[in-house]
Short mmCIF file of C-alpha atoms and ligand atoms in Angstrom, two decimals:
data_model
loop_
_atom_site.label_atom_id
_atom_site.label_comp_id
_atom_site.label_asym_id
_atom_site.label_seq_id
_atom_site.Cartn_x
_atom_site.Cartn_y
_atom_site.Cartn_z
CA UNK A 1 0.00 0.02 0.00
CA UNK A 2 1.25 3.46 -0.91
CA UNK A 3 1.61 5.49 2.23
CA UNK A 4 2.54 9.03 1.19
CA UNK A 5 0.09 11.22 -0.62
CA UNK A 6 1.61 13.64 -3.05
CA UNK A 7 -0.44 16.58 -4.26
CA UNK A 8 0.42 18.92 -7.15
CA UNK A 9 -1.25 22.24 -6.24
CA UNK A 10 -1.85 25.25 -8.46
CA UNK A 11 -2.77 28.81 -7.39
CA UNK A 12 -3.63 31.65 -9.79
CA UNK A 13 -6.41 33.63 -8.02
CA UNK A 14 -4.77 37.04 -8.11
CA UNK A 15 -1.33 38.20 -9.19
CA UNK A 16 0.88 35.21 -8.19
CA UNK A 17 1.28 32.26 -10.61
CA UNK A 18 2.21 29.43 -8.20
CA UNK A 19 2.68 25.66 -8.14
CA UNK A 20 3.82 23.31 -5.38
CA UNK A 21 4.17 19.62 -4.52
CA UNK A 22 3.12 18.83 -0.96
CA UNK A 23 3.51 15.51 0.82
CA UNK A 24 0.84 14.43 3.31
CA UNK A 25 -0.48 17.95 3.66
CA UNK A 26 2.43 19.22 5.75
CA UNK A 27 5.76 18.66 3.94
CA UNK A 28 6.47 21.08 1.11
CA UNK A 29 8.65 19.43 -1.60
CA UNK A 30 8.60 22.52 -3.84
CA UNK A 31 7.02 25.93 -3.71
CA UNK A 32 7.45 27.88 -6.96
CA UNK A 33 5.92 31.40 -7.11
CA UNK A 34 6.09 33.75 -10.08
CA UNK A 35 5.08 37.15 -8.68
CA UNK A 36 3.52 39.62 -11.14
CA UNK A 37 3.83 42.49 -8.68
CA UNK A 38 6.39 44.39 -10.79
CA UNK A 39 4.04 44.28 -13.76
CA UNK A 40 1.12 45.80 -11.78
CA UNK A 41 3.03 48.35 -9.76
CA UNK A 42 2.96 50.87 -12.62
CA UNK A 43 -0.87 50.79 -12.50
CA UNK A 44 -1.07 51.16 -8.71
CA UNK A 45 -2.94 47.84 -8.25
CA UNK A 46 -3.71 44.51 -9.94
CA UNK A 47 -5.14 44.84 -13.48
CA UNK A 48 -7.27 41.67 -13.89
CA UNK A 49 -6.82 41.36 -17.65
CA UNK A 50 -3.07 41.69 -17.42
CA UNK A 51 -2.98 39.09 -14.59
CA UNK A 52 -4.88 36.51 -16.60
CA UNK A 53 -2.59 36.97 -19.63
CA UNK A 54 0.52 36.63 -17.51
CA UNK A 55 -0.82 33.53 -15.77
CA UNK A 56 -1.31 31.92 -19.21
CA UNK A 57 2.24 32.73 -20.17
CA UNK A 58 3.84 31.42 -16.95
CA UNK A 59 1.71 28.62 -15.64
CA UNK A 60 3.30 25.69 -17.52
CA UNK A 61 6.73 26.78 -16.65
CA UNK A 62 5.89 27.20 -13.03
CA UNK A 63 4.27 23.71 -12.83
CA UNK A 64 7.24 22.09 -14.57
CA UNK A 65 9.63 23.76 -12.08
CA UNK A 66 7.51 22.66 -9.10
CA UNK A 67 7.62 18.95 -10.27
CA UNK A 68 11.31 19.18 -11.11
CA UNK A 69 12.30 20.76 -7.78
CA UNK A 70 10.23 18.11 -5.89
CA UNK A 71 11.95 15.44 -7.94
CA UNK A 72 8.66 13.79 -8.94
CA UNK A 73 6.83 13.13 -12.26
CA UNK A 74 3.20 13.79 -12.89
CA UNK A 75 2.68 9.98 -12.85
CA UNK A 76 3.81 9.84 -9.23
CA UNK A 77 1.33 12.54 -8.09
CA UNK A 78 -1.85 11.30 -6.32
CA UNK A 79 -4.10 14.29 -7.06
CA UNK A 80 -4.05 17.68 -8.79
CA UNK A 81 -5.43 20.53 -6.70
CA UNK A 82 -6.33 24.08 -7.79
CA UNK A 83 -7.81 27.24 -6.27
CA UNK A 84 -11.23 27.73 -7.86
CA UNK A 85 -12.39 30.69 -5.83
CA UNK A 86 -12.68 33.37 -4.58
CA UNK A 87 -10.57 35.62 -6.73
CA UNK A 88 -10.35 37.27 -10.13
CA UNK A 89 -12.39 35.12 -12.51
CA UNK A 90 -10.04 35.32 -15.49
CA UNK A 91 -7.06 34.57 -13.30
CA UNK A 92 -8.83 31.66 -11.53
CA UNK A 93 -9.88 30.23 -14.91
CA UNK A 94 -6.25 29.85 -16.04
CA UNK A 95 -5.42 27.67 -13.03
CA UNK A 96 -8.67 25.68 -13.20
CA UNK A 97 -8.36 24.93 -16.89
CA UNK A 98 -4.72 23.92 -16.53
CA UNK A 99 -5.42 21.68 -13.52
CA UNK A 100 -8.29 20.01 -15.34
CA UNK A 101 -6.17 19.37 -18.39
CA UNK A 102 -3.28 17.89 -16.32
CA UNK A 103 -5.54 15.76 -14.18
CA UNK A 104 -7.51 14.48 -17.21
CA UNK A 105 -4.37 13.70 -19.20
CA UNK A 106 -2.61 11.99 -16.26
CA UNK A 107 -5.80 10.20 -15.06
CA UNK A 108 -5.55 11.76 -11.54
CA UNK A 109 -8.30 13.04 -9.26
CA UNK A 110 -9.03 16.72 -9.30
CA UNK A 111 -9.60 18.76 -6.12
CA UNK A 112 -10.85 22.25 -6.14
CA UNK A 113 -9.71 24.32 -3.14
CA UNK A 114 -11.14 27.46 -1.53
CA UNK A 115 -8.42 30.13 -1.41
CA UNK A 116 -9.12 31.13 2.17
CA UNK A 117 -9.11 27.52 3.30
CA UNK A 118 -5.64 27.43 1.70
CA UNK A 119 -4.52 30.47 3.75
CA UNK A 120 -5.69 28.86 6.97
CA UNK A 121 -3.97 25.51 6.09
CA UNK A 122 -0.62 27.31 5.63
CA UNK A 123 -0.46 26.99 9.35
CA UNK A 124 -0.25 23.22 9.14
CA UNK A 125 2.92 23.55 7.11
CA UNK A 126 4.84 25.77 9.51
CA UNK A 127 3.28 24.22 12.71
CA UNK A 128 3.38 20.43 12.44
CA UNK A 129 1.80 20.07 15.89
CA UNK A 130 -1.24 22.19 15.12
CA UNK A 131 -4.51 20.36 14.78
CA UNK A 132 -8.15 21.60 14.86
CA UNK A 133 -10.06 22.90 16.65
CA UNK A 134 -8.60 26.42 16.81
CA UNK A 135 -9.60 30.02 16.00
CA UNK A 136 -8.01 31.61 12.88
CA UNK A 137 -7.92 35.26 11.86
CA UNK A 138 -7.56 35.45 8.08
CA UNK A 139 -6.24 38.85 6.97
CA UNK A 140 -5.49 39.25 3.24
CA UNK A 141 -5.90 41.70 0.41
CA UNK A 142 -9.46 40.59 -0.28
CA UNK A 143 -10.61 39.08 3.07
CA UNK A 144 -10.80 39.68 6.82
CA UNK A 145 -12.48 36.72 8.50
CA UNK A 146 -12.52 35.37 12.01
CA UNK A 147 -12.98 31.63 11.60
CA UNK A 148 -13.54 28.72 14.00
CA UNK A 149 -11.78 25.73 12.46
CA UNK A 150 -13.82 22.93 13.96
CA UNK A 151 -12.08 20.11 12.11
CA UNK A 152 -10.02 19.57 8.92
CA UNK A 153 -12.06 21.13 6.11
CA UNK A 154 -14.78 22.36 8.51
CA UNK A 155 -15.10 26.05 9.13
CA UNK A 156 -17.54 28.32 10.93
CA UNK A 157 -17.32 32.03 10.21
CA UNK A 158 -17.55 34.09 13.45
CA UNK A 159 -17.00 37.51 11.94
CA UNK A 160 -15.95 39.34 8.83
CA UNK A 161 -15.26 42.83 7.51
CA UNK A 162 -18.31 44.80 6.60
CA UNK A 163 -16.37 46.84 3.96
CA UNK A 164 -12.69 46.94 3.12
CA UNK A 165 -10.35 44.02 3.90
CA UNK A 166 -7.37 44.76 6.12
CA UNK A 167 -4.89 44.40 3.22
CA UNK A 168 -7.05 46.67 1.04
CA UNK A 169 -6.85 49.36 3.74
CA UNK A 170 -3.09 48.96 3.89
CA UNK A 171 -2.88 49.22 0.05
CA UNK A 172 -5.14 52.32 -0.10
CA UNK A 173 -3.40 54.16 2.71
CA UNK A 174 -0.02 53.35 1.22
CA UNK A 175 -1.11 54.86 -2.09
CA UNK A 176 -2.37 57.98 -0.38
CA UNK A 177 1.01 58.57 1.30
CA UNK A 178 2.81 57.85 -1.97
CA UNK A 179 4.31 54.44 -1.20
CA UNK A 180 2.87 52.56 -4.19
CA UNK A 181 1.60 49.03 -4.67
CA UNK A 182 1.53 46.70 -2.74
CA UNK A 183 1.28 48.89 0.25
CA UNK A 184 1.30 46.38 3.15
CA UNK A 185 5.05 45.58 3.19
CA UNK A 186 5.88 49.28 2.60
CA UNK A 187 3.73 50.52 5.49
CA UNK A 188 5.17 47.74 7.67
CA UNK A 189 8.70 49.00 6.99
CA UNK A 190 7.95 52.77 7.17
CA UNK A 191 5.90 52.43 10.36
CA UNK A 192 9.02 51.25 12.26
CA UNK A 193 10.35 54.83 11.91
CA UNK A 194 7.18 56.55 13.03
CA UNK A 195 5.27 57.20 16.27
CA UNK A 196 2.21 54.91 16.51
CA UNK A 197 0.50 57.38 18.97
CA UNK A 198 1.17 60.47 16.83
CA UNK A 199 -2.33 60.64 15.24
CA UNK A 200 -5.43 59.18 17.03
CA UNK A 201 -7.05 57.33 14.15
CA UNK A 202 -10.44 55.73 14.91
CA UNK A 203 -11.04 52.10 15.99
CA UNK A 204 -14.42 51.14 14.48
CA UNK A 205 -16.85 48.80 16.29
CA UNK A 206 -19.76 47.21 14.50
CA UNK A 207 -22.93 47.46 16.63
CA UNK A 208 -24.31 44.08 17.68
CA UNK A 209 -21.54 42.18 15.80
CA UNK A 210 -18.57 42.07 18.16
CA UNK A 211 -16.49 39.90 15.81
CA UNK A 212 -17.06 41.99 12.65
CA UNK A 213 -14.58 44.50 11.35
CA UNK A 214 -14.79 47.75 9.44
CA UNK A 215 -11.83 49.45 7.91
CA UNK A 216 -13.35 51.98 5.53
CA UNK A 217 -13.80 54.61 8.29
CA UNK A 218 -10.15 54.30 9.23
CA UNK A 219 -9.10 54.61 5.58
CA UNK A 220 -11.27 57.78 5.23
CA UNK A 221 -9.88 59.21 8.45
CA UNK A 222 -6.39 58.85 7.08
CA UNK A 223 -7.34 60.49 3.80
CA UNK A 224 -9.15 63.31 5.69
CA UNK A 225 -6.10 63.86 7.85
CA UNK A 226 -3.84 64.10 4.72
CA UNK A 227 -6.29 66.51 3.02
CA UNK A 228 -6.66 68.71 6.03
CA UNK A 229 -2.84 69.01 6.46
CA UNK A 230 -2.60 69.97 2.80
CA UNK A 231 -5.35 72.61 3.13
CA UNK A 232 -3.69 74.09 6.21
CA UNK A 233 -0.32 73.93 4.64
CA UNK A 234 0.92 71.70 7.48
CA UNK A 235 3.72 69.19 6.86
CA UNK A 236 2.79 65.46 6.89
CA UNK A 237 5.16 62.90 8.42
CA UNK A 238 4.45 59.76 6.36
CA UNK A 239 6.16 57.49 8.96
CA UNK A 240 3.85 58.80 11.71
CA UNK A 241 0.79 58.33 9.46
CA UNK A 242 1.88 54.78 8.61
CA UNK A 243 2.66 53.93 12.29
CA UNK A 244 -0.58 55.45 13.63
CA UNK A 245 -2.72 53.78 10.91
CA UNK A 246 -1.07 50.42 11.66
CA UNK A 247 -1.57 50.90 15.35
CA UNK A 248 -5.35 51.27 14.76
CA UNK A 249 -5.44 48.17 12.59
CA UNK A 250 -3.42 46.08 15.06
CA UNK A 251 -5.57 47.30 17.98
CA UNK A 252 -8.83 46.27 16.32
CA UNK A 253 -7.51 42.93 15.07
CA UNK A 254 -6.02 41.93 18.40
CA UNK A 255 -8.98 43.06 20.51
CA UNK A 256 -11.65 41.17 18.40
CA UNK A 257 -9.61 38.04 17.78
CA UNK A 258 -8.53 37.57 21.38
CA UNK A 259 -12.09 38.15 22.57
CA UNK A 260 -13.29 35.45 20.12
CA UNK A 261 -10.59 33.02 21.32
CA UNK A 262 -11.47 33.62 24.99
CA UNK A 263 -15.21 33.28 24.40
CA UNK A 264 -14.72 30.12 22.37
CA UNK A 265 -13.13 28.41 25.38
CA UNK A 266 -10.25 27.33 23.20
CA UNK A 267 -6.65 28.28 23.80
CA UNK A 268 -5.30 27.86 20.28
CA UNK A 269 -5.17 30.79 17.87
CA UNK A 270 -3.66 31.17 14.40
CA UNK A 271 -3.31 34.01 11.88
CA UNK A 272 -3.20 33.69 8.06
CA UNK A 273 -3.19 35.62 4.79
CA UNK A 274 -0.81 38.20 3.29
CA UNK A 275 -1.34 40.72 6.17
CA UNK A 276 -0.38 38.02 8.68
CA UNK A 277 3.20 38.52 7.50
CA UNK A 278 3.07 42.03 9.03
CA UNK A 279 5.71 42.39 11.70
CA UNK A 280 3.62 44.55 14.08
CA UNK A 281 0.65 42.22 13.87
CA UNK A 282 2.85 39.17 14.53
CA UNK A 283 4.58 40.72 17.60
CA UNK A 284 1.31 42.16 19.00
CA UNK A 285 -0.35 38.77 18.88
CA UNK A 286 2.76 37.00 20.23
CA UNK A 287 2.75 39.32 23.25
CA UNK A 288 -1.02 39.32 23.87
CA UNK A 289 -1.31 35.50 23.52
CA UNK A 290 1.63 35.03 25.91
CA UNK A 291 -0.22 37.25 28.51
CA UNK A 292 -3.49 35.33 28.00
CA UNK A 293 -2.00 31.88 27.96
CA UNK A 294 -3.11 31.28 24.37
CA UNK A 295 -0.91 29.17 22.11
CA UNK A 296 -0.20 31.33 19.04
CA UNK A 297 0.47 29.89 15.59
CA UNK A 298 1.49 31.76 12.40
CA UNK A 299 2.79 30.59 9.02
CA UNK A 300 6.22 31.53 7.84
CA UNK A 301 5.88 34.81 5.91
CA UNK A 302 6.40 33.04 2.53
CA UNK A 303 3.32 30.88 3.28
CA UNK A 304 1.25 33.93 4.40
CA UNK A 305 1.13 35.69 1.02
CA UNK A 306 -0.32 33.77 -1.94
CA UNK A 307 1.36 30.49 -2.72
CA UNK A 308 0.37 27.02 -3.91
CA UNK A 309 1.86 25.02 -0.99
CA UNK A 310 -1.06 26.19 1.20
CA UNK A 311 -3.47 24.93 -1.50
CA UNK A 312 -1.70 21.63 -1.46
CA UNK A 313 -2.06 21.39 2.33
CA UNK A 314 -5.77 22.13 2.20
CA UNK A 315 -6.23 19.72 -0.71
CA UNK A 316 -4.68 16.87 1.27
CA UNK A 317 -7.38 17.08 3.95
CA UNK A 318 -10.06 17.47 1.36
CA UNK A 319 -8.60 14.35 -0.37
CA UNK A 320 -8.73 12.48 2.92
CA UNK A 321 -12.33 13.59 3.35
CA UNK A 322 -13.16 12.08 -0.02
CA UNK A 323 -13.64 15.36 -1.93
CA UNK A 324 -13.21 14.92 -5.72
CA UNK A 325 -14.34 17.42 -8.31
CA UNK A 326 -15.60 16.67 -11.80
CA UNK A 327 -14.41 17.97 -15.17
CA UNK A 328 -17.12 20.57 -14.92
CA UNK A 329 -15.27 22.41 -12.12
CA UNK A 330 -15.54 26.13 -12.79
CA UNK A 331 -14.00 29.24 -11.33
CA UNK A 332 -16.24 30.81 -8.75
CA UNK A 333 -15.11 34.40 -8.07
CA UNK A 334 -17.30 34.86 -4.95
CA UNK A 335 -17.02 31.31 -3.52
CA UNK A 336 -18.10 31.20 0.13
CA UNK A 337 -15.99 29.34 2.72
CA UNK A 338 -17.48 25.94 3.46
CA UNK A 339 -19.24 25.67 0.06
CA UNK A 340 -18.35 22.95 -2.44
O1 KG4 B 1 -3.04 36.83 0.88
P1 KG4 B 1 -2.57 37.78 -0.11
O2 KG4 B 1 -1.25 37.56 -0.74
O3 KG4 B 1 -3.58 37.89 -1.28
C1 KG4 B 1 -5.00 37.82 -1.08
O4 KG4 B 1 -5.53 36.72 -0.98
O5 KG4 B 1 -5.56 38.92 -1.05
O6 KG4 B 1 -2.61 39.21 0.56
C2 KG4 B 1 -2.14 40.34 -0.12
C3 KG4 B 1 -2.31 41.51 0.82
C4 KG4 B 1 -2.03 42.86 0.13
O7 KG4 B 1 -3.07 43.73 0.49
C5 KG4 B 1 -0.73 43.28 0.78
O8 KG4 B 1 -0.54 44.68 0.94
C6 KG4 B 1 -0.85 42.64 2.18
O9 KG4 B 1 -1.45 41.41 1.93
N1 KG4 B 1 0.46 42.45 2.83
C7 KG4 B 1 0.80 43.11 3.97
C8 KG4 B 1 2.13 42.70 4.22
N2 KG4 B 1 2.55 41.83 3.25
C9 KG4 B 1 1.50 41.68 2.37
N3 KG4 B 1 0.08 43.94 4.79
C10 KG4 B 1 0.73 44.35 5.90
N4 KG4 B 1 2.01 44.07 6.18
C11 KG4 B 1 2.76 43.23 5.42
N5 KG4 B 1 4.02 43.00 5.76
ZN1 ZN B 2 -4.61 35.20 -0.73
#
């Protein structure tokens, strides 16, 4: 009997063309990522049409490299996995069509994976001891979700953003202070030189929904602050703006997430998604979890931002749960977590 399960995973939901081979959901044999960031920077954000075209150009090469680096052939793979939503429809379709073609040609099962489920499962790669149940805060460019992971492949959404995602707020504020795209890593760096208490930006609470988030008011407060300085001819210290904005984001994320963990009666908490690579967020949660006696898990930064290894990890547990998709698998741009 064959013991190890090898999954070839493909991710193309936004601006990273990625492929990976993952063994038994936790061991990454290869993790190839072609980032299109440089291509989109000149437009100040991801241009969907350009992203799809670049995915088509790169995807075969990225998959070949992933197989080669892992030292396996397609014949040795047990299943082909692919992100089929949520994301940019044209970008998703490139991955889905490629995965279907490969799986069909090689006579392998096909497993469609939810992108956010992938982000959560990135924690299984970095933290071999982590097992459900636990609470996970997913903070990315498109999503801000507080999730109770009840079992492998089983999720309960406790809260979500009512407007902008955390990463979206980072990107918009970065653009306003002239840092360019993608803003998250740039704000992270600049904030280290600023005073987080310089400007008292608001911490929004959503009435009757203690686990929900709202970042559009914070984003507007930053834009208003910048406008009013300009009108009054007062100088702006971009490092102070970055640090004060980040302080507000960190405060809201830590307060809500820790409250959810404590009220859940669990003592395991994880973060995931591109924004989870933020140094201030990682250290604030490390400190707060230490004080509260909560065990804190986070993926390595390379598994926080979009990658295919996390899709390979999620697919392994779906595979073990018997999930198989048909040749009619389609891209679903607004796929909900927990839907198949
Ligand atoms: O998870 P991800 O790669 O893509 C989505 O699924 O959306 O997340 C991308 C987001 C972008 O908004 C980017 O600015 C943000 O993650 N990000 C960061 C950092 N690195 C990436 N935000 C804050 N600090 C960072 N160090
Ligand atoms: Zn993502």
